[in-house]
Coordinates of C-alpha atoms in Angstrom, one line a residue:
Chain O
X1 CA 1.1 43.4 -2.2
X2 CA -1.4 40.9 -3.7
X3 CA -3.5 40.5 -0.5
X4 CA -6.9 38.7 -0.5
X5 CA -9.2 38.9 2.4
X6 CA -12.2 36.9 3.4
X7 CA -15.0 37.7 5.7
X8 CA -16.1 36.2 8.0
X9 CA -13.2 34.0 9.0
X10 CA -15.6 31.7 10.8
X11 CA -19.3 31.4 11.1
X12 CA -21.8 29.1 12.8
X13 CA -25.3 29.0 11.5
X14 CA -28.4 27.0 12.0
X15 CA -29.6 24.5 9.5
X16 CA -31.9 26.0 6.8
X17 CA -30.4 29.5 7.0
X18 CA -28.2 31.2 4.4
X19 CA -24.7 32.5 4.9
X20 CA -22.7 35.0 2.7
X21 CA -19.0 34.9 2.5
X22 CA -17.1 37.8 1.0
X23 CA -13.8 37.6 -0.9
X24 CA -11.9 40.8 -1.6
X25 CA -8.7 41.6 -3.4
X26 CA -7.3 44.5 -1.4
X27 CA -4.6 45.9 -3.6
X28 CA -5.3 44.6 -7.1
X29 CA -8.2 44.1 -9.4
X30 CA -9.2 40.6 -10.2
X31 CA -11.4 39.8 -13.1
X32 CA -11.4 36.1 -12.1
X33 CA -11.8 34.7 -8.6
X34 CA -12.1 31.1 -7.6
X35 CA -14.1 29.4 -4.8
X36 CA -12.8 26.3 -3.2
X37 CA -14.1 24.0 -0.5
X38 CA -11.9 21.8 1.6
X39 CA -13.1 19.0 3.9
X40 CA -10.8 17.8 6.7
X41 CA -7.7 15.9 5.6
X42 CA -8.7 16.4 1.9
X43 CA -7.3 18.6 -0.8
X44 CA -8.9 21.7 -2.2
X45 CA -11.9 21.2 -4.4
X46 CA -12.7 23.9 -6.9
X47 CA -16.4 24.8 -6.7
X48 CA -16.7 27.6 -9.2
X49 CA -14.9 30.2 -11.2
X50 CA -16.2 33.7 -10.8
X51 CA -15.8 36.2 -13.5
X52 CA -16.5 39.9 -13.0
X53 CA -19.7 41.0 -14.7
X54 CA -20.8 37.5 -15.8
X55 CA -22.2 34.3 -14.5
X56 CA -20.0 32.0 -12.5
X57 CA -18.9 28.7 -14.0
X58 CA -19.6 25.8 -11.6
X59 CA -17.7 22.6 -11.4
X60 CA -19.6 19.3 -12.0
X61 CA -21.6 18.3 -9.0
X62 CA -21.8 21.8 -7.4
X63 CA -25.4 23.1 -7.2
X64 CA -25.5 26.6 -8.6
X65 CA -28.8 27.3 -6.9
X66 CA -27.4 26.4 -3.6
X67 CA -24.1 28.1 -3.9
X68 CA -24.8 31.6 -5.3
X69 CA -21.8 33.5 -6.5
X70 CA -21.8 37.2 -7.4
X71 CA -18.8 39.0 -8.7
X72 CA -20.1 42.5 -9.1
X73 CA -16.8 44.4 -9.0
X74 CA -13.2 43.8 -9.8
X75 CA -12.4 43.5 -6.1
X76 CA -15.3 41.6 -4.6
X77 CA -16.8 38.2 -5.1
X78 CA -19.4 36.7 -2.7
X79 CA -20.5 33.1 -2.1
X80 CA -23.9 32.6 -0.5
X81 CA -24.6 29.2 0.9
X82 CA -28.4 29.0 0.8
X83 CA -30.5 26.7 3.0
X84 CA -27.3 25.4 4.7
X85 CA -27.2 21.9 6.1
X86 CA -24.7 20.2 8.3
X87 CA -23.0 18.5 5.3
X88 CA -22.2 22.0 4.0
X89 CA -19.9 22.5 7.0
X90 CA -16.4 23.0 5.5
X91 CA -13.5 25.3 5.0
X92 CA -14.3 27.7 2.1
X93 CA -11.4 29.4 0.5
X94 CA -11.4 32.0 -2.3
X95 CA -8.5 33.0 -4.5
X96 CA -8.1 35.9 -6.9
X97 CA -6.1 35.8 -10.1
X98 CA -3.7 38.7 -10.7
X99 CA -2.2 37.3 -13.9
X100 CA -2.6 34.0 -15.7
X101 CA -0.1 32.3 -13.4
X102 CA -0.5 34.3 -10.3
X103 CA -3.3 33.4 -7.9
X104 CA -3.5 34.5 -4.4
X105 CA -5.6 32.9 -1.7
X106 CA -7.8 34.4 1.0
X107 CA -7.3 33.1 4.6
X108 CA -10.5 30.9 4.4
X109 CA -13.8 30.8 6.1
X110 CA -14.8 28.0 8.4
X111 CA -18.5 27.3 8.2
X112 CA -20.2 25.2 10.8
X113 CA -23.9 24.4 10.3
X114 CA -25.7 23.1 13.4
Chain N
X1 CA -8.5 12.8 -17.7
X2 CA -6.3 15.0 -15.6
X3 CA -4.3 13.6 -12.8
X4 CA -1.8 14.7 -10.2
X5 CA -0.1 12.2 -8.0
X6 CA 1.9 12.9 -4.8
X7 CA 2.5 10.8 -1.7
X8 CA -0.1 11.0 1.0
X9 CA 2.3 11.4 3.9
X10 CA 6.0 11.6 4.6
X11 CA 8.0 11.7 7.8
X12 CA 11.4 13.4 8.2
X13 CA 13.7 14.5 11.0
X14 CA 14.4 18.0 12.1
X15 CA 17.5 19.3 10.4
X16 CA 17.4 16.8 7.6
X17 CA 16.4 17.1 3.9
X18 CA 13.2 15.8 2.3
X19 CA 12.0 15.5 -1.3
X20 CA 8.3 15.5 -2.1
X21 CA 7.6 14.2 -5.6
X22 CA 4.7 15.1 -7.9
X23 CA 3.8 13.5 -11.2
X24 CA 1.1 14.9 -13.5
X25 CA -0.9 14.2 -16.6
X26 CA -2.9 17.3 -17.7
X27 CA -4.5 18.8 -20.8
X28 CA -1.9 21.3 -21.5
X29 CA 0.7 22.8 -19.2
X30 CA 1.3 26.4 -18.2
X31 CA 3.3 25.9 -15.1
X32 CA 3.5 24.0 -11.8
X33 CA 3.0 25.4 -8.4
X34 CA 3.9 24.2 -4.9
X35 CA 1.9 25.5 -2.0
X36 CA 2.3 25.0 1.7
X37 CA -0.8 24.6 3.9
X38 CA -0.9 24.4 7.7
X39 CA -3.9 22.8 9.3
X40 CA -6.8 25.1 9.4
X41 CA -5.2 27.7 7.1
X42 CA -5.3 28.6 3.5
X43 CA -2.5 27.6 1.2
X44 CA 0.5 29.9 0.8
X45 CA 2.6 30.1 -2.4
X46 CA 6.0 28.5 -2.4
X47 CA 7.2 28.2 -6.0
X48 CA 6.2 28.3 -9.6
X49 CA 8.1 26.4 -12.4
X50 CA 7.3 26.7 -16.0
X51 CA 10.7 25.8 -17.5
X52 CA 12.7 22.7 -16.9
X53 CA 15.3 22.8 -14.1
X54 CA 15.8 23.7 -10.5
X55 CA 14.6 26.9 -8.9
X56 CA 16.2 27.6 -5.5
X57 CA 14.6 29.8 -2.9
X58 CA 16.3 29.7 0.5
X59 CA 15.7 26.4 2.1
X60 CA 13.2 25.4 -0.5
X61 CA 13.9 24.3 -4.1
X62 CA 11.6 23.1 -6.8
X63 CA 12.5 21.1 -9.8
X64 CA 10.5 20.5 -13.0
X65 CA 10.9 18.1 -16.0
X66 CA 8.1 18.7 -18.5
X67 CA 9.1 15.8 -20.7
X68 CA 8.6 13.4 -17.7
X69 CA 5.6 15.2 -16.2
X70 CA 7.5 15.3 -13.0
X71 CA 8.3 17.8 -10.3
X72 CA 9.8 17.7 -6.8
X73 CA 9.9 20.1 -3.8
X74 CA 13.1 19.9 -1.8
X75 CA 13.2 21.1 1.7
X76 CA 16.5 21.5 3.5
X77 CA 17.4 22.1 7.1
X78 CA 14.0 21.0 8.2
X79 CA 12.4 22.9 11.0
X80 CA 9.4 21.9 13.1
X81 CA 7.4 24.7 11.6
X82 CA 7.7 22.9 8.2
X83 CA 5.2 20.4 9.4
X84 CA 2.3 21.0 7.0
X85 CA 0.7 19.7 3.9
X86 CA 2.4 20.5 0.6
X87 CA 0.2 20.8 -2.4
X88 CA 1.3 20.4 -6.0
X89 CA -0.9 22.1 -8.6
X90 CA -0.6 22.4 -12.4
X91 CA -2.0 25.2 -14.5
X92 CA -3.6 23.6 -17.5
X93 CA -4.2 24.9 -21.0
X94 CA -7.3 26.9 -19.8
X95 CA -5.2 28.4 -17.0
X96 CA -7.2 26.5 -14.4
X97 CA -5.3 25.0 -11.5
X98 CA -5.5 21.3 -11.2
X99 CA -4.7 20.2 -7.6
X100 CA -3.0 17.2 -6.2
X101 CA -4.3 15.7 -3.0
X102 CA -1.4 17.1 -1.0
X103 CA 1.4 15.5 1.0
X104 CA 1.3 15.7 4.7
X105 CA 4.8 16.2 6.0
X106 CA 5.5 15.2 9.6
X107 CA 8.7 16.5 11.1
X108 CA 10.1 14.7 14.2
X109 CA 12.7 16.1 16.6

């Protein structure tokens, strides 16, 4: 149990376009999901906390107008990278909270912006 | 501020034992996690400690001392597949995970 999926697993897009990444909790409901970004050889960096039915809470330095988060249901959160640029190329990972100390990660989405 | 420290890189020999340390200073404490992350993959859960002491799970054990703000992950009978990054993370008073930078473990034959 406690499986989280992400789609797509990898995507290549052109600079200036937008990309949507989906995060789904497959066998549990998650009121809270988290979006992380990880650059090569660096640790996870929390971008935002997504709460079902309300606005996401963004970490300092993360542009909310560039990284749009929608958590419209208890099993789905989406991250849209708008007007992507090469510096947005990264590994994006979501996680879903089952209980306060239980958090499960999706497999990640590798975004390459050319 | 909140801070989690762990060594950047460690090297060990196949079949041996290695201990990866983690020290933390956080606003509140609701548990400490260890995750394993292979290159290009998402982290996978290894252990969760909220009380002091040693938790053993197969070849992996995790220890916590809340008074010292200290934890370690002990890996026994090392296998080549254990080569990965090991991430220490603390759940703070707001139930947010605070992440360490990770320890890259290199296993040599």
